[in-house]
Structures are given as structure tokens and as C-alpha cells.
Coordinates of C-alpha atoms and ligand atoms in Angstrom, one line a residue:
M602 CA -42.1 -11.1 -10.0
N603 CA -39.4 -10.7 -12.6
E604 CA -35.8 -9.6 -11.7
K605 CA -36.5 -5.9 -12.6
Q606 CA -39.6 -5.9 -10.4
R607 CA -37.8 -7.6 -7.5
L608 CA -35.0 -5.1 -7.6
E609 CA -37.4 -2.2 -7.9
S610 CA -39.4 -3.5 -4.9
Q611 CA -36.1 -3.3 -2.9
N612 CA -35.6 0.3 -4.1
V613 CA -32.8 -0.9 -6.3
Q614 CA -32.4 1.1 -9.5
T615 CA -32.8 -1.0 -12.7
E616 CA -32.3 1.6 -15.4
N617 CA -28.9 1.6 -17.2
P618 CA -26.7 4.0 -15.3
A619 CA -24.9 4.7 -18.6
D620 CA -27.9 6.8 -19.5
K621 CA -28.0 8.7 -16.2
K622 CA -24.3 9.7 -16.5
S623 CA -24.9 11.8 -19.6
E624 CA -27.5 13.7 -17.6
K625 CA -25.3 14.3 -14.6
D626 CA -25.2 17.8 -13.3
Y627 CA -22.2 18.5 -11.1
S628 CA -22.9 22.1 -10.6
K629 CA -24.7 21.5 -7.4
Y630 CA -21.6 20.1 -5.7
F631 CA -19.9 23.4 -6.2
Q632 CA -22.7 25.5 -4.8
G633 CA -22.5 24.1 -1.3
V634 CA -25.4 21.7 -1.5
Y635 CA -23.4 18.8 -0.1
V636 CA -21.1 19.2 2.9
P637 CA -17.5 18.8 1.7
P638 CA -15.0 17.1 4.0
S639 CA -12.9 19.5 6.0
L640 CA -9.5 18.8 7.5
Q641 CA -10.0 21.9 9.7
D642 CA -13.2 20.4 11.2
A643 CA -11.5 17.0 11.5
K644 CA -8.8 18.6 13.6
K645 CA -11.2 19.6 16.3
R646 CA -11.2 17.4 19.4
G647 CA -14.6 17.8 21.2
K648 CA -15.4 16.7 24.7
E649 CA -18.6 14.9 23.6
E650 CA -18.9 11.4 24.9
V651 CA -18.5 8.6 22.3
Q652 CA -21.7 6.5 22.0
Y653 CA -21.4 2.7 21.7
H654 CA -23.9 1.1 19.4
K655 CA -24.4 -2.6 19.6
D656 CA -27.6 -2.8 17.6
F657 CA -26.2 -2.8 14.0
A658 CA -28.4 -4.7 11.6
I659 CA -28.8 -4.7 7.9
P660 CA -32.1 -2.8 7.2
D661 CA -34.7 -5.3 6.0
E662 CA -35.4 -3.3 2.8
F663 CA -31.9 -3.8 1.6
R664 CA -31.6 -7.6 2.2
G665 CA -31.2 -9.3 -1.1
M666 CA -29.9 -6.1 -2.7
G667 CA -26.8 -8.0 -3.8
E668 CA -28.4 -11.1 -5.2
G669 CA -26.9 -11.8 -8.6
R670 CA -24.2 -9.2 -8.1
K671 CA -20.5 -9.4 -7.3
F672 CA -18.3 -7.1 -5.3
L673 CA -14.5 -6.4 -5.4
I674 CA -12.6 -4.2 -2.9
R675 CA -9.1 -3.0 -3.6
T676 CA -7.3 -2.2 -0.4
Y677 CA -4.4 0.3 -0.1
G678 CA -2.4 1.2 3.1
C679 CA -2.3 -0.2 6.6
Q680 CA -3.8 -3.1 8.6
M681 CA -6.6 -0.8 9.7
N682 CA -7.7 -0.5 6.1
E683 CA -7.3 -4.2 5.6
H684 CA -9.6 -4.8 8.5
D685 CA -12.1 -2.2 7.3
T686 CA -12.2 -4.1 4.0
E687 CA -13.1 -7.2 6.0
V688 CA -16.0 -5.3 7.6
M689 CA -17.2 -4.0 4.2
A690 CA -16.9 -7.5 2.8
G691 CA -19.1 -8.7 5.7
I692 CA -21.7 -6.1 4.9
F693 CA -21.7 -6.9 1.2
M694 CA -22.2 -10.6 2.0
A695 CA -25.0 -9.8 4.4
L696 CA -26.6 -7.9 1.5
G697 CA -26.4 -11.0 -0.7
Y698 CA -23.5 -10.0 -2.9
T699 CA -20.8 -12.6 -3.7
H700 CA -17.1 -11.8 -3.8
T701 CA -14.9 -11.7 -6.9
E702 CA -11.3 -10.9 -7.5
N703 CA -11.9 -10.4 -11.2
V704 CA -12.6 -6.7 -12.2
E705 CA -14.4 -7.9 -15.3
D706 CA -16.9 -9.9 -13.2
A707 CA -17.5 -7.2 -10.6
N708 CA -20.7 -5.3 -10.4
V709 CA -19.4 -3.1 -7.6
I710 CA -15.7 -2.0 -7.2
L711 CA -14.6 -0.1 -4.1
L712 CA -11.2 1.4 -3.7
N713 CA -10.4 1.5 0.0
T714 CA -7.7 4.2 -0.1
C715 CA -4.7 5.4 1.9
A716 CA -3.6 9.0 2.4
I717 CA -0.4 8.6 4.3
R718 CA 2.0 9.5 1.4
E719 CA 1.6 11.1 -2.0
N720 CA 2.6 7.9 -3.8
A721 CA -0.2 6.0 -2.0
E722 CA -2.6 8.6 -3.4
N723 CA -1.1 8.5 -6.9
K724 CA -1.7 4.7 -7.1
V725 CA -5.4 5.3 -6.5
F726 CA -5.7 8.0 -9.1
G727 CA -3.8 5.7 -11.5
E728 CA -6.3 2.9 -10.8
L729 CA -9.2 5.2 -11.4
G730 CA -7.7 6.0 -14.8
H731 CA -7.7 2.3 -15.6
L732 CA -11.2 1.8 -14.3
K733 CA -12.5 4.5 -16.5
A734 CA -12.2 2.3 -19.5
L735 CA -14.0 -0.6 -17.8
K736 CA -16.8 1.8 -16.7
R737 CA -17.2 2.8 -20.3
E738 CA -17.5 -0.8 -21.3
K739 CA -19.8 -1.7 -18.4
P740 CA -21.8 1.4 -17.6
D741 CA -23.8 -0.3 -14.9
L742 CA -20.7 -1.0 -12.9
L743 CA -20.8 0.8 -9.5
L744 CA -17.5 2.5 -8.7
G745 CA -16.8 3.7 -5.1
V746 CA -13.9 5.5 -3.4
C747 CA -13.7 5.1 0.4
G748 CA -11.0 5.1 3.1
C749 CA -8.6 7.9 4.2
M750 CA -8.4 9.8 0.9
S751 CA -12.1 10.4 0.9
Q752 CA -11.7 12.4 4.1
E753 CA -9.7 15.0 2.2
E754 CA -11.6 17.8 0.5
S755 CA -8.9 18.2 -2.2
V756 CA -9.3 14.6 -3.2
V757 CA -13.1 14.8 -3.3
N758 CA -12.9 17.9 -5.5
R759 CA -10.4 16.2 -7.8
I760 CA -12.6 13.2 -8.2
L761 CA -15.6 15.4 -9.0
Q762 CA -13.7 17.3 -11.6
K763 CA -11.5 14.7 -13.2
H764 CA -13.2 11.4 -12.5
P765 CA -16.9 12.2 -12.6
F766 CA -17.7 8.6 -13.6
V767 CA -17.2 7.6 -9.9
D768 CA -20.6 6.7 -8.4
M769 CA -19.9 7.0 -4.7
I770 CA -17.5 8.5 -2.1
F771 CA -17.6 7.8 1.6
G772 CA -15.2 8.1 4.4
T773 CA -13.7 6.2 7.3
H774 CA -16.4 7.1 9.9
N775 CA -19.5 5.8 8.1
I776 CA -18.6 2.4 6.8
H777 CA -21.7 1.0 8.6
R778 CA -23.8 3.2 6.2
L779 CA -22.7 1.1 3.2
P780 CA -26.1 -0.5 2.6
N781 CA -27.8 2.9 2.5
L782 CA -25.0 4.4 0.4
L783 CA -25.2 1.6 -2.1
N784 CA -28.9 2.0 -2.3
E785 CA -28.6 5.7 -2.9
A786 CA -26.0 5.2 -5.6
Y787 CA -28.2 2.7 -7.5
L788 CA -31.1 5.2 -7.4
S789 CA -29.3 8.5 -7.8
K790 CA -28.3 10.2 -11.0
E791 CA -25.6 12.1 -9.1
M792 CA -22.4 11.0 -7.5
V793 CA -23.3 10.0 -3.9
I794 CA -20.9 11.7 -1.4
E795 CA -21.1 11.1 2.3
V796 CA -18.0 12.0 4.3
W797 CA -18.2 12.9 8.0
S798 CA -15.4 15.2 9.1
K799 CA -16.2 14.6 12.8
E800 CA -15.5 11.0 13.9
G801 CA -18.5 8.7 14.4
D802 CA -19.4 6.6 17.3
V803 CA -18.1 3.1 18.0
I804 CA -20.3 0.6 16.2
E805 CA -20.1 -3.0 17.5
N806 CA -21.4 -6.2 15.9
L807 CA -20.6 -5.2 12.3
P808 CA -20.4 -8.3 10.1
K809 CA -16.9 -9.3 9.0
V810 CA -15.5 -11.7 6.4
R811 CA -12.0 -12.3 7.5
K812 CA -9.3 -12.9 4.9
G813 CA -7.9 -16.1 6.4
N814 CA -8.8 -18.5 9.1
T815 CA -5.5 -18.6 11.0
K816 CA -4.8 -15.0 11.8
A817 CA -7.3 -12.2 12.7
W818 CA -7.2 -8.4 13.2
V819 CA -9.1 -7.0 16.2
N820 CA -9.7 -3.3 16.6
I821 CA -9.1 -2.0 20.1
M822 CA -9.3 1.7 19.3
Y823 CA -9.9 4.1 16.6
G824 CA -8.3 7.5 15.7
C825 CA -5.3 9.3 17.0
D826 CA -4.8 12.5 19.1
K827 CA -1.0 12.7 18.7
F828 CA -0.8 15.1 15.8
C829 CA 2.8 14.4 14.8
T830 CA 3.5 17.4 12.4
Y831 CA 3.8 15.2 9.3
C832 CA 0.9 12.9 9.7
I833 CA -2.6 13.1 8.1
V834 CA -4.0 10.2 10.2
P835 CA -5.5 12.3 13.1
Y836 CA -7.5 14.2 10.4
T837 CA -8.6 11.2 8.4
R838 CA -9.3 8.9 11.4
G839 CA -10.6 11.3 14.0
K840 CA -10.2 11.4 17.8
E841 CA -9.1 8.5 19.9
R842 CA -12.0 6.2 20.8
S843 CA -11.3 3.0 22.7
R844 CA -13.5 0.0 22.3
R845 CA -14.8 -1.4 25.6
L846 CA -12.8 -4.2 27.2
E847 CA -15.8 -6.6 27.3
D848 CA -16.4 -6.2 23.6
I849 CA -12.8 -6.8 22.7
I850 CA -12.6 -9.9 25.0
Q851 CA -15.8 -11.3 23.6
E852 CA -14.4 -10.9 20.0
V853 CA -11.1 -12.6 20.8
R854 CA -12.8 -15.4 22.7
H855 CA -15.1 -16.0 19.7
L856 CA -12.0 -16.1 17.4
A857 CA -10.3 -18.6 19.7
A858 CA -13.4 -20.8 19.7
Q859 CA -13.5 -20.6 15.9
G860 CA -9.9 -22.0 15.8
Y861 CA -7.9 -18.8 15.0
K862 CA -4.3 -19.1 16.2
E863 CA -3.3 -15.5 16.2
V864 CA -4.9 -12.1 16.9
T865 CA -3.3 -8.7 16.2
L866 CA -4.8 -5.9 18.3
L867 CA -5.1 -2.9 16.1
G868 CA -5.1 0.9 16.6
Q869 CA -3.3 3.9 15.2
N870 CA -1.8 4.4 18.6
V871 CA -2.6 1.3 20.7
N872 CA -0.6 2.6 23.7
A873 CA -3.3 5.3 24.3
Y874 CA -5.9 2.5 24.8
G875 CA -8.3 3.3 27.6
K876 CA -7.3 6.9 28.1
D877 CA -10.6 8.1 26.7
L878 CA -12.8 5.7 28.7
E879 CA -14.5 7.7 31.5
N880 CA -14.4 6.2 35.0
I881 CA -12.3 3.3 33.8
K882 CA -8.6 3.0 34.7
Y883 CA -7.6 0.5 32.0
G884 CA -4.5 0.7 29.8
L885 CA -3.0 -1.5 27.1
G886 CA -1.1 -3.5 29.7
D887 CA -4.3 -4.4 31.6
L888 CA -6.0 -5.3 28.3
M889 CA -3.1 -7.5 27.2
E890 CA -3.1 -9.2 30.6
E891 CA -6.8 -10.0 30.3
I892 CA -6.5 -11.2 26.7
S893 CA -3.5 -13.3 27.5
K894 CA -5.8 -15.5 29.7
I895 CA -7.7 -16.5 26.6
D896 CA -6.8 -19.8 25.1
I897 CA -5.3 -18.5 21.8
P898 CA -1.6 -19.2 21.0
R899 CA -0.5 -15.9 19.7
I900 CA -1.3 -12.3 20.5
R901 CA 0.3 -9.2 18.9
F902 CA -0.5 -5.5 18.8
T903 CA 0.3 -2.6 16.5
T904 CA 1.1 0.3 16.3
S905 CA 2.9 1.6 19.4
H906 CA 3.8 5.1 20.2
P907 CA 7.0 5.2 22.4
R908 CA 5.6 8.1 24.4
D909 CA 2.8 6.1 26.0
F910 CA 4.7 2.8 26.3
D911 CA 4.5 2.3 30.1
D912 CA 6.2 0.0 32.6
H913 CA 3.1 -2.0 33.3
L914 CA 2.8 -3.0 29.6
I915 CA 6.5 -4.1 29.6
E916 CA 5.9 -6.1 32.8
I917 CA 3.0 -7.9 31.2
L918 CA 4.7 -8.5 27.9
A919 CA 7.7 -10.0 29.8
K920 CA 5.5 -12.8 31.1
G921 CA 5.6 -14.1 27.5
G922 CA 3.3 -17.1 27.0
N923 CA 0.9 -16.2 24.2
L924 CA 2.2 -12.5 24.1
M925 CA 4.7 -12.4 21.3
D926 CA 8.3 -11.3 21.7
H927 CA 8.1 -8.8 18.8
I928 CA 7.4 -5.1 19.3
H929 CA 6.9 -2.6 16.4
L930 CA 8.1 0.7 17.9
P931 CA 8.2 3.5 15.3
V932 CA 11.1 5.9 16.1
Q933 CA 10.8 8.1 13.0
S934 CA 14.2 9.8 13.6
G935 CA 17.3 9.4 15.7
S936 CA 17.8 13.2 16.2
T937 CA 16.2 14.9 19.2
D938 CA 15.9 18.1 17.2
V939 CA 14.1 16.5 14.4
L940 CA 11.9 14.6 16.8
K941 CA 11.0 17.9 18.4
I942 CA 9.9 19.4 15.0
M943 CA 8.0 16.2 14.4
A944 CA 6.2 16.8 17.8
R945 CA 6.9 13.2 18.7
K946 CA 7.3 14.3 22.4
Y947 CA 10.3 12.1 23.2
S948 CA 14.0 12.6 22.7
R949 CA 16.6 10.2 21.3
E950 CA 17.7 9.5 24.8
Q951 CA 14.2 8.7 26.1
Y952 CA 13.7 6.3 23.2
L953 CA 16.9 4.5 23.9
E954 CA 16.0 4.4 27.6
L955 CA 12.7 2.7 26.7
V956 CA 14.4 0.2 24.4
S957 CA 16.9 -0.6 27.2
K958 CA 14.0 -1.2 29.6
I959 CA 12.2 -3.4 27.1
K960 CA 15.5 -5.4 26.4
T961 CA 16.1 -5.9 30.1
A962 CA 12.7 -7.2 30.7
I963 CA 12.5 -9.3 27.5
P964 CA 16.1 -10.1 26.5
N965 CA 15.3 -11.9 23.3
V966 CA 12.9 -9.3 22.0
S967 CA 12.7 -8.4 18.3
L968 CA 12.2 -4.7 17.7
T969 CA 11.2 -3.2 14.4
T970 CA 10.5 0.4 13.5
D971 CA 9.3 3.1 11.1
I972 CA 11.7 5.8 9.9
I973 CA 11.2 9.0 7.9
V974 CA 14.2 10.5 6.1
G975 CA 14.5 13.9 4.5
Y976 CA 12.3 15.7 7.0
P977 CA 12.2 19.5 6.2
N978 CA 15.7 20.9 6.8
E979 CA 17.1 17.6 8.1
T980 CA 20.9 18.0 8.2
D981 CA 23.5 15.4 7.4
E982 CA 24.4 15.2 11.1
Q983 CA 20.8 14.7 12.0
F984 CA 20.5 11.9 9.5
E985 CA 23.7 10.3 10.8
E986 CA 22.0 10.3 14.2
T987 CA 19.2 8.2 12.7
M988 CA 21.9 5.8 11.3
S989 CA 23.7 5.5 14.6
L990 CA 20.4 5.0 16.6
Y991 CA 19.5 2.2 14.2
R992 CA 22.8 0.4 14.9
E993 CA 22.6 1.1 18.6
V994 CA 19.1 -0.4 19.0
G995 CA 19.8 -3.3 16.6
F996 CA 16.4 -3.3 15.0
D997 CA 15.4 -6.6 13.2
T998 CA 14.0 -4.5 10.3
A999 CA 12.3 -1.3 9.5
Y1000 CA 9.8 0.4 7.1
T1001 CA 11.6 3.4 5.7
Y1002 CA 10.1 6.4 3.9
I1003 CA 11.1 9.7 2.3
Y1004 CA 9.0 12.5 3.9
S1005 CA 5.9 13.3 1.9
P1006 CA 4.2 16.6 2.6
R1007 CA 0.5 16.2 3.4
E1008 CA -1.8 19.1 2.8
G1009 CA -3.3 20.4 6.0
T1010 CA -0.5 19.2 8.3
P1011 CA 1.9 21.6 10.0
A1012 CA 5.0 20.1 8.3
A1013 CA 3.5 20.8 4.8
K1014 CA 3.9 24.5 5.6
M1015 CA 7.5 24.2 6.6
E1016 CA 10.2 25.4 4.2
D1017 CA 12.4 22.5 3.1
N1018 CA 16.0 23.0 2.0
V1019 CA 16.8 19.3 1.5
P1020 CA 17.0 18.5 -2.3
M1021 CA 15.2 15.3 -3.4
E1022 CA 18.5 13.7 -4.6
V1023 CA 19.8 14.1 -1.0
K1024 CA 16.6 12.6 0.4
K1025 CA 16.9 9.6 -2.0
E1026 CA 20.6 9.1 -1.2
R1027 CA 19.8 9.1 2.6
L1028 CA 17.0 6.5 2.0
Q1029 CA 19.4 4.3 0.0
R1030 CA 22.0 4.5 2.8
L1031 CA 19.5 3.7 5.5
N1032 CA 18.0 0.8 3.4
S1033 CA 21.5 -0.7 3.0
L1034 CA 21.9 -0.6 6.8
V1035 CA 18.4 -2.1 7.3
N1036 CA 19.2 -5.0 4.8
E1037 CA 22.6 -5.6 6.4
M1038 CA 21.2 -5.8 9.9
S1039 CA 18.2 -7.9 8.9
A1040 CA 20.5 -10.4 7.2
Q1041 CA 22.6 -10.5 10.4
K1042 CA 19.5 -11.2 12.6
M1043 CA 18.4 -13.9 10.2
L1044 CA 21.9 -15.5 10.1
A1045 CA 21.8 -15.8 13.9
L1046 CA 18.8 -18.1 13.6
Q1047 CA 20.7 -20.6 11.4
G1048 CA 20.7 -24.0 13.1
Q1049 CA 18.0 -23.0 15.6
I1050 CA 14.6 -24.5 16.0
V1051 CA 11.8 -22.0 15.8
E1052 CA 8.0 -22.2 16.2
V1053 CA 6.2 -21.5 12.9
L1054 CA 2.5 -20.7 12.5
V1055 CA 1.9 -22.3 9.1
E1056 CA -0.2 -20.0 6.8
G1057 CA -0.3 -22.0 3.6
E1058 CA 1.7 -22.7 0.4
S1059 CA 4.6 -20.4 -0.4
K1060 CA 3.7 -17.8 -3.0
K1061 CA 6.7 -18.8 -5.1
N1062 CA 6.4 -22.6 -4.9
P1063 CA 3.2 -24.5 -4.0
D1064 CA 5.3 -27.5 -2.9
V1065 CA 6.7 -25.4 -0.1
L1066 CA 4.9 -24.3 3.0
A1067 CA 5.2 -20.8 4.5
G1068 CA 4.6 -19.3 7.9
Y1069 CA 5.8 -16.9 10.6
T1070 CA 7.9 -17.3 13.8
T1071 CA 6.9 -15.6 17.0
K1072 CA 9.1 -12.7 16.0
N1073 CA 7.2 -12.5 12.8
K1074 CA 9.9 -13.8 10.5
L1075 CA 8.9 -15.6 7.3
V1076 CA 10.0 -19.3 7.1
N1077 CA 9.7 -21.6 4.1
F1078 CA 9.9 -25.3 4.5
R1079 CA 8.7 -28.6 3.1
G1080 CA 6.0 -30.4 5.0
P1081 CA 2.5 -32.0 4.7
K1082 CA -0.4 -29.7 3.8
S1083 CA -2.1 -31.0 6.9
V1084 CA 0.0 -28.7 9.1
I1085 CA -1.5 -25.6 7.5
G1086 CA -3.1 -23.6 10.3
Q1087 CA -1.0 -25.3 12.9
I1088 CA 2.1 -24.3 14.9
V1089 CA 5.1 -26.6 14.1
K1090 CA 8.7 -26.6 14.9
V1091 CA 11.2 -25.9 12.1
K1092 CA 15.0 -26.2 12.1
I1093 CA 16.5 -23.2 10.2
T1094 CA 18.9 -24.4 7.5
D1095 CA 19.4 -21.3 5.4
A1096 CA 19.1 -17.6 6.3
K1097 CA 18.3 -15.0 3.6
T1098 CA 17.9 -11.2 4.1
W1099 CA 14.1 -11.3 4.4
S1100 CA 13.2 -14.9 4.9
L1101 CA 14.4 -18.2 6.3
N1102 CA 14.4 -21.8 4.9
G1103 CA 14.1 -24.7 7.2
E1104 CA 13.1 -28.3 7.8
M1105 CA 10.2 -29.4 9.9
V1106 CA 11.3 -31.3 13.0
T1107 CA 9.4 -33.9 15.0
E1108 CA 8.8 -33.5 18.8
A1109 CA 11.6 -36.0 19.5
E1110 CA 14.1 -34.0 17.4
S1111 CA 13.4 -30.6 19.0
V1112 CA 15.8 -29.7 21.8
E1113 CA 15.6 -26.0 22.3
V1114 CA 13.0 -23.8 20.8
I1115 CA 13.5 -20.0 20.5
Ligands
LIG1856 N1 5.6 11.1 5.0 C1 6.4 10.0 5.0 N2 6.1 9.0 5.9 C2 5.0 9.1 6.7 N3 4.5 8.3 7.7 C3 3.4 8.9 8.2 N4 3.3 10.1 7.6 C4 4.2 10.3 6.7 C5 4.6 11.3 5.7 N5 3.9 12.4 5.7 C6 5.1 7.1 8.0 C7 5.5 7.0 9.5 C8 4.5 6.2 10.1 C9 4.2 5.2 9.0 C10 2.9 4.5 9.1 O1 4.2 6.0 7.8 O2 6.8 6.5 9.6 O3 4.9 5.5 11.3
LIG1857 FE1 -3.9 3.5 7.3 FE2 -3.0 5.9 7.8 FE3 -3.0 5.0 5.3 FE4 -5.2 5.7 6.5 S1 -3.6 7.0 6.0 S2 -4.9 3.8 5.3 S3 -4.9 5.0 8.6 S4 -1.8 4.2 7.0

């Protein structure tokens, strides 16, 4: 059997797709033949029970589809997307594809996109512009768009009209359908579009190829029901669905057995963990307590919503051990009035009370946050409240953003009287404060001995090693390559705004570790 016959026997198309493109007829997409994604439908929260599927398998007819072919996935956005990319890489490998980072070598390129702000979307459209030329040179290259942007009808329409050379579009709920979608894309003369506006079930046992062998992401829940007025995530990621405790425990145990040193439990709103599980009274605190019993040195979680951060979780985190002393707790604004318009469902005072409880229970805790400036009609006074809250909490660092209207969200319909120059100026002032306080926190570590999980060579200098402290601070130091993947003690000699330099210390030299 020659290569062409082999591929044809697997239903894999062998004709040159360059030919098919010229025949493409897009009219059917605009006559309602395919079901376009709908943010209105994505907003609905049904009562139907989520099904748990543990029987995922690569269909036999697709095995070998990727032989002789290479895939590349470009990932934009958050850790959830990073982890979805690991799942898609797992599926590609199970289909027989090999991985490449070189666009020239790739036979399939996927853009795993982020919809959170306009500039995230612009990056993807810019990349599509670059890839157009490559696609012209290599017509049999398969080009796909997936992730959060695919869930938006306006994006799908724009791709259909302006980037018709794209071969496939799929969303966040049907990643497990990748083998079928690839197969369809090889066979079809049309752009393959499959986006589900209603969230899917929870699919267990998906293959994964993790990026490193020291740190791992573990999903504990999907979706978000909070509907903050600015945020597109509840629409692109669907309703809250928790994974079952036993499946999470099994995954973390497996990672520990494979030698991973750190897991980060992932969800858009991890504090809502368990709320959707019928007849089970389990929250994030209970889950963390169970996971802390597993023999793995470091456990983290992200992202927290202050509203659901309960006392039981604080009590469990205060036990320390393998539960890290760093909490990312997005506040978004320091003004109660703005928080109300954002529908965050807590006030400035309630946030500060939560912080005070956390600090009492975990005195040395490191807190980081997310902040949006320039919300529609945000006044100077309201912005000053954000500045004062930042100082009062004493955050270690923050991700700061100018508000970006997202079509379909309530905030996008609000009138906004804040000029862009004012928004930019506020961001600049906030960033100066963030830098100043980060530098202060770093300086406080000078002379201290910290524990560092060594990840590898520093990006800037291969003779230097780099890793992270329990509080997630980057440390660069000289040491033998043999400690990569290990936790070592490092004395901090030099503090910078965003990183620390240090010297590795032996057991005998270490007196007090923080
Ligand atoms: N504009 C600006 N920032 C946003 N975020 C979410 N939606 C928007 C938006 N429309 C920020 C929030 C969130 C982080 C992940 O992104 O701060 O916590
Ligand atoms: Fe992640 Fe949200 Fe961006 Fe989607 S929109 S990639 S969930 S940050």
C-alpha cells in the first residue's frame, strides 16, 4: 500500500487542498446551514445534570492519521488555555503526529485563542494575517482556530469573510472531538466549523502531553456562573462544572508518582468548586485538605473569587505543609460603587475583611491580584480608592488592565465618559505603585534563605539556573544542572523589581528558611 492509499484507507484526504480552496463556496454558511455560535445561548444556565464520561478513546479509524505529519499549537491567554493545549497535544500525539515549534515544518497549525480583551483578539487576527502567506506557499497546511474566540459569532463571521483560508474552527467545549474534526477538515472542501454554545459534559481520561516534568496543571472545574458585567468568560466557557473528587485525586497521585513537584489546581472560579455536585457537600477547602495528604511538595490553585473564599479554606491553607503561602485574589477595583457596577458581589470593606482574616491565619502570606482601571464612568476618586486599597493590602504584585468592552456583556452597553488618555494615565500610576511595592517585597527577602523549585536554565543566561519560591517569586542562581527539578535552598543576595538573585546553600549553611 503506498502512502496515498494508506491515508485514503484512513479516510484522510490526499488531494492538494490548494485546489479545493478555489472551489470553496461560502454562501452556505450565511444561509443557516451551520449553527453559528451564540453568546445569547451561551448565557443560559440549564438545570440538566452534567454527564461524566470516562471512556474517551481515539477512534480506531483515525489512528495513524498523523503519521509523517507535524503539529504546532500557538497558545494565547490564561493557564486554562495552556492546559487545553496540553490536552490537544496529547490527542495529536495519540493520532501519530509529531510536535514542531517551527511554522515552516508544520502540517497543522492551531491557534488556541483568548477573548478576554480586544488586544488578545487583535494578536490572533494579526497572526492569521501572517499565516495567510504561509498557507499560500503551503496549500496543504491545515490551519485551525480554537479556544475562546471561536465561541463568539462575530469572530466566526469575521474569519469566514476575511480569512477564508482557515480550514477549521472549533470551540472550548468540543476539544475531545479533535480527531473527528481533523478528519473532516482533510476531507471537506469547506471550512469545518463546530462550536457548541451550550457547555459540554466533563470528559475524563483525555490524553495530555504536559509542557514540563516539574510542574503540572490539574483542572478541578470548568466554566463560570459569576457573570461579572465586564467578562466574556461565562459565555465562552459555559456553566460551572466540577470534576469529581476521586478523578482529581487520581490525577494528582499519578503526577506525584511520575515525579512532578508541583500541581496548580485550575478553574475560572475555583472557590465555587463542588457547588454544582448533587448530593455531595464538598468545597475547595475539603478538596485541598484531601490533596494535601498526597506526597507532592507543592500545591497551588488559581483563580479565586473573593465572594466564595470561605473560612474552612483559610483554616486548611493555614496548615501550610505542601499548601503554598501565596494566594491570587483578584479584587478588580477598590471602590464599592465600581464593584457594584461590576457585579462582583462584595464591597471594598468585605474584601479588606477577607484579607485581614487570611493574614491573621497565614501571617506570612503573599497576596497578588488583578485590577481593571478605566471602568465605564470610573471617577478620579474611585480610582484613588483602588490605589489606596492596593497600599492597604500590601499586594506582592498585580496584573493590571485597562477595561476592554466585550460584545455581548452588560458593560459593553454602558456609556463611558472616561477618555482613553485618562485610562492610560491611571494605568501608568497604578503600575508605578505595583512596581514600587513589588521592589519593596523583593528587598525584604535580601539576606534570607528561601526554598526554590528549580525549573531549568535561566532564559537570559544558560549558566544560571532559575526557579520559583513558595510565594512564586523568580530566583536566579548558579548551581549544578543536577538540581533541575529539585527543591533547593538559596540565599538571596540581590533583589530586583521582578526577580531575585541568590546563591545556593548547603544543608549545613541553612539556618532559617522562609
Ligand atoms: N477588560 C479588561 N480586563 C478584563 N479582565 C476580564 N475581563 C476584562 C475586560 N473586559 C481581567 C480581570 C480578570 C483577568 C483575568 O482579566 O482582571 O481577573
Ligand atoms: Fe482564558 Fe478567559 Fe482568555 Fe478564555 S477568555 S483564554 S478563559 S483568560
